[in-house]
Amino acid sequence: MQRRFFLTGALTTVALPACANAPDYSSRPAARPADALIRSAPGADRLVEEAGLGGKVGFVLSDANSGEVLETYNPLRPLPPASVAKAATSLYALETLGAGFRFETRLIATGPIRNGRLNGDLVLVGGGDPSLDSDGLYDLAAQAKAAGVREVTGRLLVDSSALPSIDRIDRTQSDTVGYNPAIGGLNLNFNRVHFSWTRTGSSYTTAMAGRTERFRPAVNTSTMRVADRSLPVYTYDRVGDVDSWSVARGQLGNTGSRWLPVRNPDLYAGDVLRTMLRTNGIVVPAAQRGRGQGAVIGLTQSASLDRIVNSLLRFSTNLVAEVLGLTATARNAGPPRNLGASADTMSDWVMQRTRARRPDFDDHSGLNGTTRISASDMVELLTAPGAQARLQPLMKELTLDGPPRQPVRAKTGSLNFVSGLAGYFNARSGRQLAFATFCADIDRRAGLSIDQRDRPAGGSAWSRRSRSLQFDLIERWAMVHQ
């Protein structure tokens, strides 16, 4: 059965890229009397069997207010949640940091400013802001100019020590995917660099830039070479502190562009800041890693955390989830050693928050397919005291096409042969319900090579069937549980 869903809900001012988790579209039959609908509602076992997913399925439906469990299927089976993990991360961050929390990025002068000369170092100090972009660095450079800086006698330093440096979220992913970037205390443009190319005769003009709507600053911390080959499309090597890429000439065509991940995000930010300072008439040397104390001459803040979470739950940006989780852990238990240690702390927090079994998070975004949580434990978290009030208004709204239309506030999740959906909706009677549905064919996923992961055979059809099952279950629950 095909399914039709509409996406609605308020937009946010935090700019985050869209994800590929949008549901499918289809129509439903015309409405019938309510009692007939209840009598004709298919059983959950039959729906799972007809989906033919060839893997594991688990779900739990509960009353959102009382926590009463209404319907289950393999409720205790630990399964990968994919991006549904971001709902847990969002609650972890909101309750640890507070909805009004804002990330800060500072520009510090370590010495006095006399007659336009800074006698000391200029230090860019990151606070982990996942929404920092090149425009924000321009604003910091303009503040340095307003503070009277025209010349810097010392160094340009970048300090990303607020969070651990992580060169990629999932080490099993391809080097080229932009949704698997580095993470650190300085995160610029979602730690992606914009690669563009134009053919001129038999050669190509290429550019690597920290691109935004306002600026196109060229960068030196990422380079691109056009190679005379057809495959592989891209190769990556780290040469010192430079991300060195090559691209196959046979794959380029006449013109185009794409975003590539950055593995040295602190130096990338320093590279772009240097350009922005020069634009404001301030000449500084190339950025180095380092720290320094002094006067704050520039400050930029993110939007409030609740608005960042709203964007995260709508657009599912992995970097944002990892930064929120790492920052919450640093507040909760001190600076984490690495991503795995931070995810362990969040797993402990979920167990303590719900008194359920301990989940096994390996990251905060769900990108690692090794994370496990049961549908029961996910619903325990969704129905924990205060959780619904914090999460439901910030979740993406999905609406089943009617009549009657069925609005759902939920977080989707998709990996190869993994699909999840969890959130809240009201039964036809108005009863508030919470649910989690996880589907996974773990063996089929484990059998994929890295090259097969972009478009695995049968992957799209499997995803459609799993999503249709999740929507069919919601239709059943909305009718049956009055």
Short mmCIF file of C-alpha atoms in Angstrom, two decimals:
data_model
loop_
_atom_site.label_atom_id
_atom_site.label_comp_id
_atom_site.label_asym_id
_atom_site.label_seq_id
_atom_site.Cartn_x
_atom_site.Cartn_y
_atom_site.Cartn_z
CA MET A 1 0.00 0.00 0.00
CA GLN A 2 1.33 3.39 -0.90
CA ARG A 3 0.99 6.21 1.58
CA ARG A 4 0.53 9.94 1.39
CA PHE A 5 1.95 12.28 4.01
CA PHE A 6 2.19 16.06 4.23
CA LEU A 7 4.98 17.88 6.07
CA THR A 8 3.93 20.94 8.01
CA GLY A 9 5.07 23.00 10.97
CA ALA A 10 6.75 26.29 11.81
CA LEU A 11 10.05 27.18 10.21
CA THR A 12 13.09 28.26 12.20
CA THR A 13 15.75 30.88 11.66
CA VAL A 14 18.59 28.42 12.32
CA ALA A 15 19.77 27.45 8.86
CA LEU A 16 20.21 23.67 8.63
CA PRO A 17 20.34 21.57 5.47
CA ALA A 18 17.44 19.32 4.58
CA CYS A 19 17.75 15.58 5.06
CA ALA A 20 16.52 12.64 3.02
CA ASN A 21 14.04 11.34 5.57
CA ALA A 22 10.86 12.84 4.03
CA PRO A 23 7.96 10.32 3.95
CA ASP A 24 6.31 9.04 0.79
CA TYR A 25 3.06 10.25 -0.73
CA SER A 26 -0.16 8.36 -1.57
CA SER A 27 -3.91 8.62 -0.95
CA ARG A 28 -6.26 6.85 1.44
CA PRO A 29 -9.76 5.47 0.83
CA ALA A 30 -12.81 7.58 1.61
CA ALA A 31 -14.00 7.73 5.23
CA ARG A 32 -16.41 5.12 6.60
CA PRO A 33 -18.41 5.18 9.84
CA ALA A 34 -16.18 4.99 12.92
CA ASP A 35 -17.50 1.63 14.17
CA ALA A 36 -16.97 0.08 10.75
CA LEU A 37 -13.45 1.45 10.67
CA ILE A 38 -12.66 -0.10 14.07
CA ARG A 39 -14.09 -3.48 13.06
CA SER A 40 -12.18 -3.46 9.76
CA ALA A 41 -8.85 -2.31 11.21
CA PRO A 42 -6.22 -4.91 10.32
CA GLY A 43 -4.34 -6.58 13.13
CA ALA A 44 -0.78 -5.44 13.81
CA ASP A 45 0.60 -8.96 13.23
CA ARG A 46 -0.99 -9.03 9.79
CA LEU A 47 0.42 -5.62 8.89
CA VAL A 48 3.93 -6.70 9.87
CA GLU A 49 3.61 -9.92 7.89
CA GLU A 50 2.30 -8.16 4.79
CA ALA A 51 5.17 -5.65 4.88
CA GLY A 52 7.57 -8.51 4.12
CA LEU A 53 10.64 -6.72 5.44
CA GLY A 54 12.69 -9.85 5.99
CA GLY A 55 14.20 -8.50 9.21
CA LYS A 56 13.18 -7.46 12.68
CA VAL A 57 10.30 -5.20 13.70
CA GLY A 58 9.54 -3.80 17.14
CA PHE A 59 6.96 -1.27 18.28
CA VAL A 60 5.24 0.06 21.38
CA LEU A 61 2.16 2.27 21.68
CA SER A 62 1.37 3.97 24.98
CA ASP A 63 -0.96 6.54 26.43
CA ALA A 64 1.18 9.68 26.33
CA ASN A 65 -0.13 10.98 29.65
CA SER A 66 -0.36 7.90 31.86
CA GLY A 67 2.34 5.78 30.19
CA GLU A 68 -0.10 2.85 29.99
CA VAL A 69 1.13 0.40 27.36
CA LEU A 70 -1.63 -0.24 24.80
CA GLU A 71 -0.04 -2.37 22.10
CA THR A 72 3.36 -3.99 21.53
CA TYR A 73 5.32 -6.14 19.10
CA ASN A 74 8.79 -7.31 20.14
CA PRO A 75 8.91 -4.38 22.57
CA LEU A 76 12.21 -5.32 24.27
CA ARG A 77 14.21 -6.15 21.14
CA PRO A 78 17.17 -3.70 20.83
CA LEU A 79 17.25 -2.31 17.30
CA PRO A 80 19.14 0.53 15.55
CA PRO A 81 17.05 3.73 15.75
CA ALA A 82 18.90 5.64 12.98
CA SER A 83 18.03 9.34 13.30
CA VAL A 84 15.26 8.67 15.84
CA ALA A 85 18.24 8.80 18.24
CA LYS A 86 18.16 12.58 17.71
CA ALA A 87 14.93 12.76 19.71
CA ALA A 88 16.75 11.31 22.73
CA THR A 89 19.69 13.65 22.14
CA SER A 90 17.34 16.63 21.92
CA LEU A 91 15.73 15.86 25.27
CA TYR A 92 19.17 15.22 26.79
CA ALA A 93 20.39 18.64 25.62
CA LEU A 94 17.22 20.55 26.52
CA GLU A 95 17.11 19.18 30.06
CA THR A 96 20.86 19.50 30.65
CA LEU A 97 21.53 22.89 29.07
CA GLY A 98 18.12 24.57 29.14
CA ALA A 99 15.94 25.74 26.25
CA GLY A 100 17.44 29.24 26.36
CA PHE A 101 21.07 28.10 26.13
CA ARG A 102 23.13 29.77 23.38
CA PHE A 103 26.49 28.80 21.94
CA GLU A 104 29.12 31.54 21.87
CA THR A 105 32.12 32.14 19.61
CA ARG A 106 34.59 34.75 20.84
CA LEU A 107 37.45 36.76 19.40
CA ILE A 108 40.09 37.56 22.00
CA ALA A 109 43.00 40.01 21.97
CA THR A 110 45.82 38.85 24.23
CA GLY A 111 47.49 42.25 24.38
CA PRO A 112 46.69 45.96 24.28
CA ILE A 113 45.47 47.78 21.17
CA ARG A 114 47.36 51.03 20.61
CA ASN A 115 47.15 53.20 17.49
CA GLY A 116 45.44 50.39 15.56
CA ARG A 117 48.07 47.80 16.51
CA LEU A 118 47.24 44.75 18.58
CA ASN A 119 50.39 43.97 20.51
CA GLY A 120 49.68 40.30 21.02
CA ASP A 121 47.75 37.40 19.49
CA LEU A 122 44.26 37.34 18.08
CA VAL A 123 42.45 34.17 19.21
CA LEU A 124 39.27 32.67 17.76
CA VAL A 125 37.72 30.70 20.62
CA GLY A 126 35.01 28.24 19.65
CA GLY A 127 32.14 27.23 21.88
CA GLY A 128 30.97 24.42 19.61
CA ASP A 129 28.28 26.48 17.83
CA PRO A 130 26.86 24.07 15.19
CA SER A 131 25.27 26.92 13.23
CA LEU A 132 28.36 29.13 12.86
CA ASP A 133 28.94 30.14 9.24
CA SER A 134 31.22 32.39 7.23
CA ASP A 135 28.80 35.28 7.74
CA GLY A 136 29.32 34.95 11.49
CA LEU A 137 33.10 35.11 11.05
CA TYR A 138 32.71 38.25 8.96
CA ASP A 139 30.72 39.80 11.81
CA LEU A 140 33.53 38.94 14.25
CA ALA A 141 36.09 40.51 11.92
CA ALA A 142 33.95 43.66 11.67
CA GLN A 143 33.82 43.81 15.48
CA ALA A 144 37.63 43.58 15.59
CA LYS A 145 37.79 46.52 13.20
CA ALA A 146 35.30 48.46 15.35
CA ALA A 147 37.54 47.76 18.37
CA GLY A 148 40.31 49.64 16.58
CA VAL A 149 42.41 46.73 15.29
CA ARG A 150 44.28 47.43 12.06
CA GLU A 151 47.38 45.33 12.58
CA VAL A 152 48.29 42.26 14.64
CA THR A 153 51.89 41.86 15.77
CA GLY A 154 51.40 38.31 17.06
CA ARG A 155 49.67 35.21 15.76
CA LEU A 156 46.18 34.28 14.64
CA LEU A 157 45.22 31.35 16.87
CA VAL A 158 42.24 29.00 16.80
CA ASP A 159 41.06 27.37 20.01
CA SER A 160 38.62 24.46 19.61
CA SER A 161 39.22 22.92 23.03
CA ALA A 162 35.60 23.36 24.15
CA LEU A 163 34.81 19.95 22.60
CA PRO A 164 36.96 16.94 21.70
CA SER A 165 38.28 16.83 18.13
CA ILE A 166 36.57 14.04 16.17
CA ASP A 167 37.62 13.59 12.55
CA ARG A 168 34.37 11.85 11.52
CA ILE A 169 31.21 10.54 13.16
CA ASP A 170 31.21 7.06 11.62
CA ARG A 171 34.49 5.59 10.46
CA THR A 172 32.74 2.99 8.26
CA GLN A 173 31.27 5.65 5.93
CA SER A 174 32.79 6.88 2.69
CA ASP A 175 35.27 9.79 2.94
CA THR A 176 33.18 11.91 0.58
CA VAL A 177 29.78 12.14 2.27
CA GLY A 178 29.03 15.56 3.71
CA TYR A 179 26.76 14.18 6.44
CA ASN A 180 29.77 12.52 8.13
CA PRO A 181 32.08 15.50 8.86
CA ALA A 182 34.53 16.20 11.65
CA ILE A 183 33.26 17.64 14.95
CA GLY A 184 35.01 20.00 17.35
CA GLY A 185 34.83 23.18 19.35
CA LEU A 186 34.90 25.18 16.09
CA ASN A 187 32.36 24.08 13.47
CA LEU A 188 32.00 26.21 10.36
CA ASN A 189 29.42 25.80 7.61
CA PHE A 190 28.53 22.41 9.12
CA ASN A 191 32.18 21.51 8.56
CA ARG A 192 31.74 21.30 4.82
CA VAL A 193 33.61 23.05 2.03
CA HIS A 194 31.99 23.99 -1.28
CA PHE A 195 33.72 22.50 -4.33
CA SER A 196 32.76 23.97 -7.72
CA TRP A 197 34.10 23.48 -11.24
CA THR A 198 33.76 24.98 -14.73
CA ARG A 199 35.13 23.52 -17.94
CA THR A 200 37.20 25.85 -20.09
CA GLY A 201 38.26 24.13 -23.27
CA SER A 202 40.10 20.96 -22.29
CA SER A 203 40.83 22.08 -18.73
CA TYR A 204 38.85 22.88 -15.59
CA THR A 205 38.74 25.84 -13.25
CA THR A 206 38.02 24.66 -9.72
CA ALA A 207 37.33 26.46 -6.44
CA MET A 208 37.14 25.40 -2.79
CA ALA A 209 35.23 27.95 -0.71
CA GLY A 210 33.56 28.50 2.65
CA ARG A 211 30.44 29.55 0.81
CA THR A 212 27.38 31.32 2.23
CA GLU A 213 24.71 33.52 0.65
CA ARG A 214 26.80 36.65 1.41
CA PHE A 215 30.37 35.44 0.83
CA ARG A 216 32.49 33.03 -1.20
CA PRO A 217 35.85 33.03 0.65
CA ALA A 218 38.45 30.78 -0.98
CA VAL A 219 40.19 28.39 1.41
CA ASN A 220 43.68 26.91 1.56
CA THR A 221 42.95 24.14 4.07
CA SER A 222 41.17 22.08 1.38
CA THR A 223 42.59 21.52 -2.11
CA MET A 224 41.29 19.79 -5.23
CA ARG A 225 43.17 18.19 -8.13
CA VAL A 226 41.48 17.04 -11.36
CA ALA A 227 42.87 13.57 -12.17
CA ASP A 228 42.86 11.80 -15.53
CA ARG A 229 40.66 8.83 -14.60
CA SER A 230 37.04 7.72 -14.65
CA LEU A 231 36.83 6.05 -11.23
CA PRO A 232 36.84 6.46 -8.31
CA VAL A 233 35.01 9.78 -8.52
CA TYR A 234 36.86 11.23 -5.50
CA THR A 235 39.92 10.32 -3.48
CA TYR A 236 40.91 11.85 -0.16
CA ASP A 237 44.22 12.18 1.64
CA ARG A 238 45.26 14.22 4.65
CA VAL A 239 48.53 15.99 3.89
CA GLY A 240 49.66 17.60 7.12
CA ASP A 241 46.81 19.93 8.05
CA VAL A 242 45.37 20.09 4.53
CA ASP A 243 42.45 18.06 3.17
CA SER A 244 43.79 16.96 -0.20
CA TRP A 245 41.13 15.82 -2.68
CA SER A 246 41.22 14.60 -6.25
CA VAL A 247 38.29 14.18 -8.63
CA ALA A 248 37.98 12.07 -11.79
CA ARG A 249 37.99 14.21 -14.93
CA GLY A 250 35.63 11.76 -16.61
CA GLN A 251 32.91 12.43 -14.04
CA LEU A 252 32.82 16.24 -14.04
CA GLY A 253 30.88 17.34 -17.12
CA ASN A 254 30.89 21.05 -17.97
CA THR A 255 30.03 22.70 -14.68
CA GLY A 256 28.75 21.81 -11.23
CA SER A 257 29.34 21.85 -7.50
CA ARG A 258 28.98 19.82 -4.33
CA TRP A 259 29.77 20.02 -0.63
CA LEU A 260 32.61 17.93 0.76
CA PRO A 261 33.39 17.22 4.43
CA VAL A 262 36.12 19.07 6.31
CA ARG A 263 38.52 17.11 8.57
CA ASN A 264 40.40 20.09 10.08
CA PRO A 265 37.48 22.30 11.11
CA ASP A 266 39.44 24.59 13.46
CA LEU A 267 42.03 25.51 10.82
CA TYR A 268 39.25 25.80 8.23
CA ALA A 269 37.54 28.37 10.47
CA GLY A 270 40.85 30.19 10.94
CA ASP A 271 41.41 30.18 7.19
CA VAL A 272 38.04 31.81 6.52
CA LEU A 273 38.43 34.25 9.43
CA ARG A 274 41.76 35.41 7.98
CA THR A 275 40.00 36.29 4.73
CA MET A 276 37.25 38.14 6.60
CA LEU A 277 39.81 40.09 8.62
CA ARG A 278 41.62 41.05 5.43
CA THR A 279 38.29 42.20 3.97
CA ASN A 280 38.03 44.53 6.98
CA GLY A 281 41.56 45.85 6.47
CA ILE A 282 43.25 43.68 9.12
CA VAL A 283 46.24 41.65 7.97
CA VAL A 284 47.14 38.54 9.99
CA PRO A 285 49.30 35.46 9.35
CA ALA A 286 47.88 32.01 8.63
CA ALA A 287 46.01 30.50 11.56
CA GLN A 288 47.65 28.14 14.04
CA ARG A 289 46.18 26.02 16.80
CA GLY A 290 46.64 27.53 20.24
CA ARG A 291 45.06 29.22 23.24
CA GLY A 292 45.29 32.62 24.85
CA GLN A 293 43.76 34.82 27.52
CA GLY A 294 42.76 38.44 27.11
CA ALA A 295 40.00 40.87 26.29
CA VAL A 296 36.96 39.84 24.25
CA ILE A 297 36.75 42.15 21.22
CA GLY A 298 34.22 40.12 19.24
CA LEU A 299 31.30 37.86 20.15
CA THR A 300 28.67 36.00 18.18
CA GLN A 301 25.88 33.85 19.60
CA SER A 302 23.72 31.11 18.18
CA ALA A 303 19.95 31.04 18.31
CA SER A 304 18.45 29.62 21.50
CA LEU A 305 18.72 25.88 22.02
CA ASP A 306 15.00 25.22 21.56
CA ARG A 307 15.19 26.75 18.08
CA ILE A 308 18.29 24.70 17.25
CA VAL A 309 16.51 21.56 18.42
CA ASN A 310 13.50 22.46 16.29
CA SER A 311 15.76 22.62 13.24
CA LEU A 312 17.55 19.42 14.24
CA LEU A 313 14.30 17.48 14.51
CA ARG A 314 13.11 18.86 11.17
CA PHE A 315 16.28 18.57 9.11
CA SER A 316 18.16 15.82 10.96
CA THR A 317 21.66 17.31 10.62
CA ASN A 318 24.17 14.87 12.14
CA LEU A 319 26.74 17.48 13.13
CA VAL A 320 24.15 19.42 15.15
CA ALA A 321 23.10 16.29 17.06
CA GLU A 322 26.70 15.39 17.90
CA VAL A 323 27.50 18.91 19.11
CA LEU A 324 24.38 19.01 21.29
CA GLY A 325 25.17 15.64 22.81
CA LEU A 326 28.84 16.43 23.44
CA THR A 327 27.98 19.82 24.97
CA ALA A 328 25.35 18.28 27.26
CA THR A 329 27.81 15.63 28.39
CA ALA A 330 30.46 18.26 29.12
CA ARG A 331 27.92 20.05 31.33
CA ASN A 332 26.65 16.84 32.88
CA ALA A 333 29.84 14.90 33.56
CA GLY A 334 32.81 16.98 32.46
CA PRO A 335 34.57 17.05 29.08
CA PRO A 336 34.17 13.68 27.30
CA ARG A 337 37.25 11.89 25.97
CA ASN A 338 35.61 11.07 22.66
CA LEU A 339 32.26 10.56 20.96
CA GLY A 340 31.78 7.04 22.30
CA ALA A 341 32.36 8.15 25.88
CA SER A 342 29.83 10.96 25.47
CA ALA A 343 27.27 8.56 24.00
CA ASP A 344 27.81 6.23 26.99
CA THR A 345 27.04 9.12 29.32
CA MET A 346 23.82 9.81 27.41
CA SER A 347 22.89 6.11 27.64
CA ASP A 348 23.29 6.30 31.41
CA TRP A 349 21.19 9.47 31.48
CA VAL A 350 18.35 7.81 29.57
CA MET A 351 18.34 4.88 31.99
CA GLN A 352 18.28 7.20 35.00
CA ARG A 353 15.66 9.49 33.44
CA THR A 354 13.26 6.63 32.68
CA ARG A 355 14.29 3.82 35.04
CA ALA A 356 14.13 1.62 31.95
CA ARG A 357 16.85 -0.64 30.63
CA ARG A 358 20.05 1.05 29.54
CA PRO A 359 20.18 1.72 25.77
CA ASP A 360 23.46 1.44 23.88
CA PHE A 361 24.16 4.72 22.08
CA ASP A 362 27.41 4.88 20.11
CA ASP A 363 26.85 8.46 18.98
CA HIS A 364 24.24 11.21 19.34
CA SER A 365 22.93 11.27 15.76
CA GLY A 366 22.18 7.62 15.01
CA LEU A 367 24.57 7.60 12.04
CA ASN A 368 26.47 4.65 13.50
CA GLY A 369 24.36 1.60 12.78
CA THR A 370 25.68 -0.07 15.93
CA THR A 371 23.50 2.01 18.30
CA ARG A 372 20.69 -0.03 19.90
CA ILE A 373 17.53 0.87 21.80
CA SER A 374 14.25 -0.99 22.17
CA ALA A 375 10.88 0.46 21.22
CA SER A 376 9.84 0.05 24.86
CA ASP A 377 12.73 2.14 26.15
CA MET A 378 12.18 4.80 23.50
CA VAL A 379 8.54 5.17 24.50
CA GLU A 380 9.53 5.21 28.18
CA LEU A 381 11.64 8.27 27.34
CA LEU A 382 8.89 9.93 25.29
CA THR A 383 6.40 9.51 28.15
CA ALA A 384 8.76 10.42 31.01
CA PRO A 385 7.48 13.35 33.11
CA GLY A 386 7.90 16.59 31.19
CA ALA A 387 9.29 14.96 28.03
CA GLN A 388 6.23 15.43 25.85
CA ALA A 389 5.93 19.12 26.71
CA ARG A 390 9.53 19.70 25.70
CA LEU A 391 9.73 17.53 22.59
CA GLN A 392 6.34 17.44 20.88
CA PRO A 393 6.13 21.15 19.90
CA LEU A 394 9.62 20.98 18.37
CA MET A 395 9.11 17.83 16.31
CA LYS A 396 8.37 17.81 12.60
CA GLU A 397 4.66 17.53 11.83
CA LEU A 398 3.58 14.76 9.49
CA THR A 399 -0.06 14.60 8.40
CA LEU A 400 -1.72 11.51 6.95
CA ASP A 401 -3.91 12.51 4.04
CA GLY A 402 -7.59 12.05 4.86
CA PRO A 403 -10.35 12.34 5.36
CA PRO A 404 -9.92 12.65 8.26
CA ARG A 405 -6.40 14.03 8.26
CA GLN A 406 -4.20 12.54 10.96
CA PRO A 407 -1.46 14.87 12.30
CA VAL A 408 1.62 13.22 13.83
CA ARG A 409 4.57 14.90 15.55
CA ALA A 410 7.52 12.55 15.14
CA LYS A 411 11.17 11.96 14.34
CA THR A 412 12.00 9.80 11.35
CA GLY A 413 15.17 7.76 10.93
CA SER A 414 16.68 6.04 7.91
CA LEU A 415 19.84 4.07 7.21
CA ASN A 416 20.38 1.29 4.71
CA PHE A 417 17.81 -1.38 5.67
CA VAL A 418 17.02 0.47 8.90
CA SER A 419 13.92 2.63 9.43
CA GLY A 420 12.48 4.22 12.56
CA LEU A 421 9.63 6.51 13.51
CA ALA A 422 8.79 7.75 17.02
CA GLY A 423 6.70 10.55 18.44
CA TYR A 424 3.18 11.57 19.35
CA PHE A 425 -0.32 11.74 17.84
CA ASN A 426 -3.94 11.84 18.96
CA ALA A 427 -6.43 9.04 18.44
CA ARG A 428 -9.68 9.95 16.70
CA SER A 429 -11.19 10.40 20.16
CA GLY A 430 -8.52 12.95 21.06
CA ARG A 431 -6.59 10.57 23.33
CA GLN A 432 -2.88 11.50 23.31
CA LEU A 433 -0.64 8.60 22.28
CA ALA A 434 3.13 8.05 22.14
CA PHE A 435 4.78 5.43 19.95
CA ALA A 436 8.04 4.06 18.59
CA THR A 437 8.41 1.72 15.61
CA PHE A 438 11.78 0.29 14.56
CA CYS A 439 12.43 -1.88 11.48
CA ALA A 440 15.81 -3.35 10.61
CA ASP A 441 17.32 -6.04 8.40
CA ILE A 442 20.67 -6.05 10.17
CA ASP A 443 22.15 -8.99 8.28
CA ARG A 444 21.36 -7.44 4.92
CA ARG A 445 22.84 -4.13 6.04
CA ALA A 446 26.00 -5.81 7.36
CA GLY A 447 26.55 -7.49 3.99
CA LEU A 448 26.92 -4.19 2.10
CA SER A 449 30.34 -3.01 0.99
CA ILE A 450 31.20 0.68 1.25
CA ASP A 451 30.67 1.06 -2.50
CA GLN A 452 27.19 -0.49 -2.26
CA ARG A 453 25.96 1.83 0.50
CA ASP A 454 25.05 4.79 -1.72
CA ARG A 455 22.38 2.85 -3.64
CA PRO A 456 22.06 -0.70 -2.30
CA ALA A 457 20.04 -3.11 -4.42
CA GLY A 458 16.52 -3.27 -3.05
CA GLY A 459 17.14 -0.49 -0.52
CA SER A 460 14.57 1.98 -1.81
CA ALA A 461 11.81 -0.62 -2.02
CA TRP A 462 12.60 -1.86 1.50
CA SER A 463 12.44 1.70 2.84
CA ARG A 464 9.07 2.31 1.18
CA ARG A 465 7.62 -0.87 2.68
CA SER A 466 8.93 -0.09 6.15
CA ARG A 467 7.60 3.47 6.08
CA SER A 468 4.25 2.25 4.80
CA LEU A 469 4.09 -0.24 7.68
CA GLN A 470 4.77 2.54 10.17
CA PHE A 471 2.00 4.70 8.73
CA ASP A 472 -0.45 1.78 8.53
CA LEU A 473 0.17 1.10 12.21
CA ILE A 474 -0.58 4.73 13.08
CA GLU A 475 -3.84 4.52 11.14
CA ARG A 476 -4.77 1.38 13.04
CA TRP A 477 -3.91 2.86 16.40
CA ALA A 478 -5.79 6.09 15.73
CA MET A 479 -8.95 4.08 15.02
CA VAL A 480 -8.71 1.35 17.65
CA HIS A 481 -7.40 3.06 20.78
CA GLN A 482 -10.16 5.44 21.81
#
